Amino acid sequence: MRSLLYVIAILLLIGWALGSFAYHVTSAFIHVLLVIAIVMILLNLLRRDRRPL
């Protein structure tokens, strides 16, 4: 499941980058995708740190 979150987050980041820089899309939707991707990465990092050794 964690690798799936990383794949989704990377796809969202790539979509945001393409939309913002390559196509000059000024839609708020692109920024929502960026926020979702960052939240998913942070959640994954927090869950990884809480695992017992």
CSV table of C-alpha atoms in Angstrom, one decimal:
chain,number,residue,atom,x,y,z
A,1,MET,CA,0.0,0.0,0.0
A,2,ARG,CA,2.8,2.4,0.8
A,3,SER,CA,4.4,1.9,-2.6
A,4,LEU,CA,1.0,2.7,-4.2
A,5,LEU,CA,0.9,6.0,-2.3
A,6,TYR,CA,4.4,6.9,-3.6
A,7,VAL,CA,3.3,6.1,-7.1
A,8,ILE,CA,0.2,8.2,-6.8
A,9,ALA,CA,2.2,11.0,-5.2
A,10,ILE,CA,4.8,11.0,-7.9
A,11,LEU,CA,2.2,11.0,-10.7
A,12,LEU,CA,0.5,13.9,-9.0
A,13,LEU,CA,3.7,15.8,-8.8
A,14,ILE,CA,4.5,15.1,-12.4
A,15,GLY,CA,1.1,16.3,-13.4
A,16,TRP,CA,1.5,19.4,-11.4
A,17,ALA,CA,4.9,20.2,-12.9
A,18,LEU,CA,3.6,19.6,-16.4
A,19,GLY,CA,0.5,21.7,-15.8
A,20,SER,CA,2.4,24.5,-14.2
A,21,PHE,CA,5.5,24.8,-16.3
A,22,ALA,CA,4.9,23.1,-19.6
A,23,TYR,CA,1.4,24.2,-20.4
A,24,HIS,CA,1.0,27.3,-18.2
A,25,VAL,CA,-2.3,26.1,-16.8
A,26,THR,CA,-3.6,28.6,-14.2
A,27,SER,CA,-6.3,26.4,-12.8
A,28,ALA,CA,-6.6,26.0,-9.0
A,29,PHE,CA,-7.0,22.3,-9.7
A,30,ILE,CA,-3.3,21.9,-10.4
A,31,HIS,CA,-2.4,23.4,-7.0
A,32,VAL,CA,-4.9,21.1,-5.3
A,33,LEU,CA,-3.1,18.1,-6.9
A,34,LEU,CA,0.2,19.4,-5.5
A,35,VAL,CA,-1.2,19.7,-2.0
A,36,ILE,CA,-2.6,16.2,-2.2
A,37,ALA,CA,0.7,14.8,-3.3
A,38,ILE,CA,2.6,16.5,-0.5
A,39,VAL,CA,0.2,15.3,2.1
A,40,MET,CA,0.5,11.8,0.8
A,41,ILE,CA,4.3,11.9,1.0
A,42,LEU,CA,4.2,13.3,4.5
A,43,LEU,CA,1.7,10.7,5.7
A,44,ASN,CA,3.9,8.0,4.3
A,45,LEU,CA,7.0,9.4,6.0
A,46,LEU,CA,5.2,9.7,9.3
A,47,ARG,CA,3.9,6.2,9.1
A,48,ARG,CA,7.3,4.8,8.3
A,49,ASP,CA,8.9,6.6,11.4
A,50,ARG,CA,6.3,5.0,13.8
A,51,ARG,CA,7.2,1.4,12.9
A,52,PRO,CA,9.0,-0.4,15.7
A,53,LEU,CA,12.5,-1.6,15.0
